[in-house]
Short mmCIF file of N, CA and C in Angstrom, two decimals:
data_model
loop_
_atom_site.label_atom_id
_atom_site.label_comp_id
_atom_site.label_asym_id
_atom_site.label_seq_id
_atom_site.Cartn_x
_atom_site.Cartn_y
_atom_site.Cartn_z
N UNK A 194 0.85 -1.17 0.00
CA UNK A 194 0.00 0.00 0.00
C UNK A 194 0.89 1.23 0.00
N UNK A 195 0.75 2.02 -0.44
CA UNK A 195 1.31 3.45 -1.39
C UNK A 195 1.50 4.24 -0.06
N UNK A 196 2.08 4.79 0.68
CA UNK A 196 2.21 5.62 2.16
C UNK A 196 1.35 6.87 1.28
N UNK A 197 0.48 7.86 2.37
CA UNK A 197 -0.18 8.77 1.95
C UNK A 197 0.72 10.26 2.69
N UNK A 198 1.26 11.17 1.80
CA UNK A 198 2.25 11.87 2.60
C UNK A 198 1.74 12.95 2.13
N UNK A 199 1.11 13.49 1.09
CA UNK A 199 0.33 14.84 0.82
C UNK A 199 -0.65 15.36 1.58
N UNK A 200 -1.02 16.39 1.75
CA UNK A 200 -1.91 16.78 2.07
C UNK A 200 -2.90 17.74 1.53
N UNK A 201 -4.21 18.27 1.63
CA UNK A 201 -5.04 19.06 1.36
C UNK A 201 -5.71 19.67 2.45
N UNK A 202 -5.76 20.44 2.39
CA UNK A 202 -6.46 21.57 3.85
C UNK A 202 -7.56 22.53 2.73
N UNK A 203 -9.10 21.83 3.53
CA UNK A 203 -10.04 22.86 2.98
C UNK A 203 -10.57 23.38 4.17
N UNK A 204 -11.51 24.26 4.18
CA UNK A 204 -12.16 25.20 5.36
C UNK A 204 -13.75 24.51 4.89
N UNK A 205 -14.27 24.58 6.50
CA UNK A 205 -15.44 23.85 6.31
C UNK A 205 -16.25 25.01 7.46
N UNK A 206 -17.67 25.05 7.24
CA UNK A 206 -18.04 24.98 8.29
C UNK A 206 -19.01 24.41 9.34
N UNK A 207 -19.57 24.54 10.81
CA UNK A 207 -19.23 23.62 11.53
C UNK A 207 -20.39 22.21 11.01
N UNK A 208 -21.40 22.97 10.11
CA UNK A 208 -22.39 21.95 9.69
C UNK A 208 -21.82 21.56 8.52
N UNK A 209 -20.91 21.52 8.06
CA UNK A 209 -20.32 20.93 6.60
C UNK A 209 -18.97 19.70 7.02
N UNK A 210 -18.47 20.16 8.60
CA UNK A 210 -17.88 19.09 9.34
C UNK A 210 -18.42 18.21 9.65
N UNK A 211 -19.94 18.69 10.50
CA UNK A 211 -20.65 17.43 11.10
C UNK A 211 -20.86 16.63 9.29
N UNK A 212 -21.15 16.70 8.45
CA UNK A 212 -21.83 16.16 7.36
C UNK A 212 -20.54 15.11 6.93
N UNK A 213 -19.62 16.22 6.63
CA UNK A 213 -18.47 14.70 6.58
C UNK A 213 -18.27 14.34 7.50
N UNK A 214 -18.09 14.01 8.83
CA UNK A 214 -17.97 12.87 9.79
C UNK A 214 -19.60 12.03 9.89
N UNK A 215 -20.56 12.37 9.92
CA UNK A 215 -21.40 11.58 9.33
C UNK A 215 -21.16 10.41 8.27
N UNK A 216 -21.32 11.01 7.03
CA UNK A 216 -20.39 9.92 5.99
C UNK A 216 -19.21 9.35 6.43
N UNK A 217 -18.45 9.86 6.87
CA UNK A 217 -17.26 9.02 6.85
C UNK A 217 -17.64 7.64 7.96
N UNK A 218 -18.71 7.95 8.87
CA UNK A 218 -18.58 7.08 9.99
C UNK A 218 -18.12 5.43 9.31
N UNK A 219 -18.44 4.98 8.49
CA UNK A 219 -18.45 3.93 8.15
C UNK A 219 -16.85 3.85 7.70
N UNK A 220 -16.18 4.93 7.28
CA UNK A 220 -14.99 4.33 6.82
C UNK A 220 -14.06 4.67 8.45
N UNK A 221 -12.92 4.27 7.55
CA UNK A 221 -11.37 4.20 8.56
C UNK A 221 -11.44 6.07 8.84
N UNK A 222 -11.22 6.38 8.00
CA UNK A 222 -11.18 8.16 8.62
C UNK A 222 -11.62 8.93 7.21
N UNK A 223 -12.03 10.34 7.95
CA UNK A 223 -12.77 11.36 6.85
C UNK A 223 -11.75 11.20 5.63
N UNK A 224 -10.87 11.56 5.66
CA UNK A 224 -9.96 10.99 4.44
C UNK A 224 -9.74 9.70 3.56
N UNK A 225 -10.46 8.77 3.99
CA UNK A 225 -10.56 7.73 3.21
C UNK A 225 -11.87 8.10 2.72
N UNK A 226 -13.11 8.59 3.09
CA UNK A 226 -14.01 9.22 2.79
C UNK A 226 -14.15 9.61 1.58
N UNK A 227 -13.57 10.66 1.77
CA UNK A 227 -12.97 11.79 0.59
C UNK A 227 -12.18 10.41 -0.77
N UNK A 228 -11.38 10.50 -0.29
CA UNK A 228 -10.56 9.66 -1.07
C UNK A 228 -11.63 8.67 -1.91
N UNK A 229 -12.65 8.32 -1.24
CA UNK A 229 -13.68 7.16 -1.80
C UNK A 229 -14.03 8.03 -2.69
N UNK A 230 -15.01 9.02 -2.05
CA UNK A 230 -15.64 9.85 -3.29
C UNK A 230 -15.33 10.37 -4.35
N UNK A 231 -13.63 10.91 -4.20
CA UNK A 231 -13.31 11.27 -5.58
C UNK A 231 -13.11 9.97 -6.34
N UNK A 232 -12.94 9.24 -6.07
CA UNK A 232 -12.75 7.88 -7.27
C UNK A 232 -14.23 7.70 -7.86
N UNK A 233 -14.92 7.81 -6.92
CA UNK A 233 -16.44 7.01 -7.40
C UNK A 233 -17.05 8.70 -8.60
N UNK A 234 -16.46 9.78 -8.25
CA UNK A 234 -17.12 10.78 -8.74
C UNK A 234 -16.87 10.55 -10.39
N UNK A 235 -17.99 10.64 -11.23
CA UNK A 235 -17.19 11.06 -12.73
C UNK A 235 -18.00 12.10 -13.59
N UNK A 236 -17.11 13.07 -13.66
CA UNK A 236 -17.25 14.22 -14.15
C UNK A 236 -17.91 13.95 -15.37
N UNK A 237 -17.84 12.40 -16.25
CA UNK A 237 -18.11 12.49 -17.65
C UNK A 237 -19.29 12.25 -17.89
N UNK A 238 -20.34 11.94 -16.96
CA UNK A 238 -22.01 11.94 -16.92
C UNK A 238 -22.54 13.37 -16.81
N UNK A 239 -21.66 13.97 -15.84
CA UNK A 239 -22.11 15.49 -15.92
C UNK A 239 -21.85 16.21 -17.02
N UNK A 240 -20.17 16.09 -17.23
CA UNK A 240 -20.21 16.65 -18.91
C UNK A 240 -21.19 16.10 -20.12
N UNK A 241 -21.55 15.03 -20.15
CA UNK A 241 -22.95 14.58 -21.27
C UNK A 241 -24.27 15.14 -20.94
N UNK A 242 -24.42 15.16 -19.32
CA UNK A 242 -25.52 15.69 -18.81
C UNK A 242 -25.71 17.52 -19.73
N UNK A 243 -24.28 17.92 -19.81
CA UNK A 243 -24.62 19.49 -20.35
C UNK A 243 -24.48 19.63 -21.54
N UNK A 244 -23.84 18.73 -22.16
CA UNK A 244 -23.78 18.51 -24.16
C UNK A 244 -24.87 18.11 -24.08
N UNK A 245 -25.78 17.08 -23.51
CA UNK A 245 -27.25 17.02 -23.78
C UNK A 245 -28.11 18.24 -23.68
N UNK A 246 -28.10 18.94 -22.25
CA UNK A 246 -28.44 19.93 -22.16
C UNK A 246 -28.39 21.34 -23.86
N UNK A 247 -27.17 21.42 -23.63
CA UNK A 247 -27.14 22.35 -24.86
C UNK A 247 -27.68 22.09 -26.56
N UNK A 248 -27.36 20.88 -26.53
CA UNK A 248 -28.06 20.02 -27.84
C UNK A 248 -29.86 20.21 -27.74
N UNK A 249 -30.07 20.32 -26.52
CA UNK A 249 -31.51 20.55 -26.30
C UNK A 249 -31.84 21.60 -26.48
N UNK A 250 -31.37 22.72 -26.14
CA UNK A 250 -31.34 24.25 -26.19
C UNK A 250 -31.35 24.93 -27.75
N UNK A 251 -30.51 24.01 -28.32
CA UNK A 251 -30.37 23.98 -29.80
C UNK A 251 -31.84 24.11 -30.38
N UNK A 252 -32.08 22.94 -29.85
CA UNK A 252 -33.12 22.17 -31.10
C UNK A 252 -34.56 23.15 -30.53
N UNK A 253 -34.37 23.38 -29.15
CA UNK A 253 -35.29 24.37 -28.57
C UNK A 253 -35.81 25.30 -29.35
N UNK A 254 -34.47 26.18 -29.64
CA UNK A 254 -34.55 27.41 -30.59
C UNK A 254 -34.51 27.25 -31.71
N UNK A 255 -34.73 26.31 -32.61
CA UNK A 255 -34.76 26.38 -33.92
C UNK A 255 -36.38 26.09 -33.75
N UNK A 256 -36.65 25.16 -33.25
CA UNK A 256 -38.36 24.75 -32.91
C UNK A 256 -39.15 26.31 -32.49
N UNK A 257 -38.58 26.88 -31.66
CA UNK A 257 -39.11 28.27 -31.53
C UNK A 257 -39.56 29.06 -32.46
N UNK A 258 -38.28 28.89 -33.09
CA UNK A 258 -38.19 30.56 -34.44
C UNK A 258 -39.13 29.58 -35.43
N UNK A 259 -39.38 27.98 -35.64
CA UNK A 259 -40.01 27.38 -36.74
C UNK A 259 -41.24 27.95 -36.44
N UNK A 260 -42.27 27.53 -35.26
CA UNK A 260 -43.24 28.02 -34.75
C UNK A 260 -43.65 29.33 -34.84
N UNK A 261 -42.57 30.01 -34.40
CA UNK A 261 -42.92 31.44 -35.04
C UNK A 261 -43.18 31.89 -36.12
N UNK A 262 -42.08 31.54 -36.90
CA UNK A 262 -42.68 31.51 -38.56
C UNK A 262 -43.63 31.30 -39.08
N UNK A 263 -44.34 29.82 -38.65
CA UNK A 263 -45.69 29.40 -38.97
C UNK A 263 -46.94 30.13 -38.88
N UNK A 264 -46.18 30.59 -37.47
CA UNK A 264 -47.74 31.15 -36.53
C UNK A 264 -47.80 32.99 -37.50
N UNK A 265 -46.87 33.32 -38.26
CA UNK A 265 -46.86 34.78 -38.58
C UNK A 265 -47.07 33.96 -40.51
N UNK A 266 -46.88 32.99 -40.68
CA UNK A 266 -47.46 32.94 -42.81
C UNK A 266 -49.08 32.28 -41.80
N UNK A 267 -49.16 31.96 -40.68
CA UNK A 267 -50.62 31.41 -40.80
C UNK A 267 -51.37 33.04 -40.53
N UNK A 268 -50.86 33.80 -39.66
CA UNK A 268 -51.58 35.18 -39.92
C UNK A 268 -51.65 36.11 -40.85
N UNK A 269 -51.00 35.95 -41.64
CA UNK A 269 -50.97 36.05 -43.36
C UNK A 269 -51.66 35.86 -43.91
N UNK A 270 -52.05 34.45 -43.95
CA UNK A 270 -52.77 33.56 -44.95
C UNK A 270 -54.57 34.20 -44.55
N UNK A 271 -54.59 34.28 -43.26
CA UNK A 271 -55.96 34.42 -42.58
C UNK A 271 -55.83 35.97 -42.96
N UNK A 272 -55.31 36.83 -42.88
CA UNK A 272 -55.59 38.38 -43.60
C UNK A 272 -56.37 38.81 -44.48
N UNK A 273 -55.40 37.08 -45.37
CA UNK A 273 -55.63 38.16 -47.05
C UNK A 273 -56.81 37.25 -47.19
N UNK A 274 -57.57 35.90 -46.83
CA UNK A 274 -58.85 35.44 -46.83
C UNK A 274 -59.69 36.66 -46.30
N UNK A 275 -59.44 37.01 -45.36
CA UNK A 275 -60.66 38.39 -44.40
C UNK A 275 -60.34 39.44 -45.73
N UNK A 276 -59.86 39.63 -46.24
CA UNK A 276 -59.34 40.42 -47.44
C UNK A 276 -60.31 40.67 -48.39
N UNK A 277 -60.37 39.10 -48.62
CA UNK A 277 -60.76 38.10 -50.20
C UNK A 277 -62.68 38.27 -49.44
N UNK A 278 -62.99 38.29 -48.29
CA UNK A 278 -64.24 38.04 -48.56
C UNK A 278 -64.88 39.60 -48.09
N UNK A 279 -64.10 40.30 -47.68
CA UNK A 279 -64.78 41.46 -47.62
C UNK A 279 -64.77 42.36 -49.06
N UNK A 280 -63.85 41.87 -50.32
CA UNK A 280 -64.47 42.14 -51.41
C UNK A 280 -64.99 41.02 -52.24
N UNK A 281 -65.63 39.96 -51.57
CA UNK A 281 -66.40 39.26 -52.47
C UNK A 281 -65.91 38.28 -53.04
N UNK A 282 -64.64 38.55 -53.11
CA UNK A 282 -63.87 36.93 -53.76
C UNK A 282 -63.89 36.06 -53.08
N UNK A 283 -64.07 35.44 -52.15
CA UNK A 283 -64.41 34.74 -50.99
C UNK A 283 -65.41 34.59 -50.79
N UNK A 284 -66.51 33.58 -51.02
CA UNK A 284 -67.92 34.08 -50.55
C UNK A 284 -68.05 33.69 -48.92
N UNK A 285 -69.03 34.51 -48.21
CA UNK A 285 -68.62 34.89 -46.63
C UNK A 285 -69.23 33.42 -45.99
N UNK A 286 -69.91 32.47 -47.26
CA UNK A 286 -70.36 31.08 -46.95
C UNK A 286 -68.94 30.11 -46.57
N UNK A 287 -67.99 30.60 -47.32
CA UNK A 287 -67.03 29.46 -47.52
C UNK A 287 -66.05 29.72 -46.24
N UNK A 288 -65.87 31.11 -46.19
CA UNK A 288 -65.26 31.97 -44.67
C UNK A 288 -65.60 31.08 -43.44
N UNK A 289 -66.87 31.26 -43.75
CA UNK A 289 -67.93 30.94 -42.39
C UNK A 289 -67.68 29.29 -42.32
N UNK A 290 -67.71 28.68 -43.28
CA UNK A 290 -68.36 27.19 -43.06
C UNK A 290 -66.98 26.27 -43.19
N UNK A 291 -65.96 26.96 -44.19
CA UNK A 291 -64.97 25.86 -44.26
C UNK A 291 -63.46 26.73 -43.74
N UNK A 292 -63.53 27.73 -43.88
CA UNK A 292 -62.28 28.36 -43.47
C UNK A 292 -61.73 29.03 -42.40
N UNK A 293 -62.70 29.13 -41.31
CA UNK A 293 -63.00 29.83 -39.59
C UNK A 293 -62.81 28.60 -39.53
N UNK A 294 -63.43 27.65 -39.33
CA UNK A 294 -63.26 26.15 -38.31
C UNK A 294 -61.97 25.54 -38.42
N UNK A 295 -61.13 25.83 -39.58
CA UNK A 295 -59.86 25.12 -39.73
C UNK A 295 -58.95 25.92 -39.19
N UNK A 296 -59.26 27.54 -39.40
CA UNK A 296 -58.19 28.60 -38.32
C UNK A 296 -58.12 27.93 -36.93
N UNK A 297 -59.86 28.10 -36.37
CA UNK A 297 -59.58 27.07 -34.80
C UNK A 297 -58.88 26.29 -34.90
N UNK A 298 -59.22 24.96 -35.76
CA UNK A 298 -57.90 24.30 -35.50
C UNK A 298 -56.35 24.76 -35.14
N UNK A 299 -56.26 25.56 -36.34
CA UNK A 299 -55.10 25.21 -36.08
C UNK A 299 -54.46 26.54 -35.09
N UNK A 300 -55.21 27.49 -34.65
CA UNK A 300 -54.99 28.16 -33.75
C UNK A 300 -54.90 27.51 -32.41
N UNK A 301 -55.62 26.33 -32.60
CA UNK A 301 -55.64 25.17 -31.30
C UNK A 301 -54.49 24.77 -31.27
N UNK A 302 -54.07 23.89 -32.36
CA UNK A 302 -52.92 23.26 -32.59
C UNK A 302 -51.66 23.77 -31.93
N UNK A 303 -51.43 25.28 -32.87
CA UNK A 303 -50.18 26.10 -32.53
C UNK A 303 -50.41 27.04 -31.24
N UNK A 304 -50.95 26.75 -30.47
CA UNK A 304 -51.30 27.23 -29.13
C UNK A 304 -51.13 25.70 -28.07
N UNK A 305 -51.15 24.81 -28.36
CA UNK A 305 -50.77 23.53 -27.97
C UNK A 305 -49.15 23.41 -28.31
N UNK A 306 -48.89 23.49 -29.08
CA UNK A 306 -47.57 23.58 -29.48
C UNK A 306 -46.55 24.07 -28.68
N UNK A 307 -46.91 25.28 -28.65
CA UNK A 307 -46.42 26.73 -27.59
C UNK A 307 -46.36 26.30 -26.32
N UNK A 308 -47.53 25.46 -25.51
CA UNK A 308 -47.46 24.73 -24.16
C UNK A 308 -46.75 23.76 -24.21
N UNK A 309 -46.63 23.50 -25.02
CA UNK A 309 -45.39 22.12 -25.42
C UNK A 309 -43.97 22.49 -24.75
N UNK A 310 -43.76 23.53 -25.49
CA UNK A 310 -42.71 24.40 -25.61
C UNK A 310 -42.22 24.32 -24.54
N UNK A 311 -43.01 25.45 -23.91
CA UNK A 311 -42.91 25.83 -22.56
C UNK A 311 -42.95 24.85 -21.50
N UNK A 312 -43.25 23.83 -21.75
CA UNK A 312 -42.83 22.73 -20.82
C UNK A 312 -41.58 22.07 -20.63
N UNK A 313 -41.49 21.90 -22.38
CA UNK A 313 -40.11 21.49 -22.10
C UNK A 313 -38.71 22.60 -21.88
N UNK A 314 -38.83 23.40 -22.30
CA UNK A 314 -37.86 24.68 -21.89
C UNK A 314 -38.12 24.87 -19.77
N UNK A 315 -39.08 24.01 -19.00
CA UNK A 315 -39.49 24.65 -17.75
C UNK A 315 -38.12 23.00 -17.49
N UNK A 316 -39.23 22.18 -17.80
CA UNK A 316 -37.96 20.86 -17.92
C UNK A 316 -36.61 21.10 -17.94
N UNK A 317 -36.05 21.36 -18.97
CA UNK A 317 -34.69 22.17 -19.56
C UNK A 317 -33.86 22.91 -18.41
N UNK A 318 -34.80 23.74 -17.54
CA UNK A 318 -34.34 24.58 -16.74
C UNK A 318 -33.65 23.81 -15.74
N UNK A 319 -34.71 22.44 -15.36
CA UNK A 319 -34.54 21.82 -13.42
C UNK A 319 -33.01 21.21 -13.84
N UNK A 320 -32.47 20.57 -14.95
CA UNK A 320 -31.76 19.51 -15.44
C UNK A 320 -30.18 20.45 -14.62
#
């Protein structure tokens, strides 16, 4: 066995002492403790944990600005119909019966979407 001749001196305080002698109770001394934990620790779940993270953030904001886009050619599209039937090219039958009920939709849709969103960006946050 390797003699242990280094040392490390951190500052604790007095409830961050009691916490490691707690844990340690089970080992030989707070320093084998320590010593356990940094072996068992690996930084490389946390580093994937935040390349995931950011890969998410990514795809977040492209999904954002897509949605946005949509939601501004679908208020477009619904303009120039309110357009089309207030001079008649549109008859206010077809407005009424086939082209209002599919806006709900999809004003439903992309308003569902948006809560989507926002869930997973609330998600995104706790990680």
């Amino acid at each position: 066995m390797e003699r242990k001749t280094k040392r490390i001196y951190i500052r604790l305080t007095p409830d961050d002492e009691a916490l490691f002698r707690r844990k340690a109770a089970r080992y030989q001394t707070v320093s084998a403790m320590v010593r356990d934990a940094v072996k068992q620790f690996d930084d490389t779940a946390t580093l994937g944990k935040i390349d995931a993270l950011h890969a998410m953030m990514d795809y977040y904001k492209r999904y954002e600005q897509q949605l946005s886009w949509l939601g501004s050619n679908f208020n477009q599209s619904v303009h120039r119909a309110n357009e089309l039937a207030i001079s008649e090219e549109l008859t206010p039958q077809f407005f009424e019966q086939v082209l209002y009920p599919q806006t709900q939709e999809i004003t439903r849709l992309i308003q569902e979407l948006k809560r989507q969103l926002s869930q997973v960006a609330i998600q995104l946050t706790k990680l």
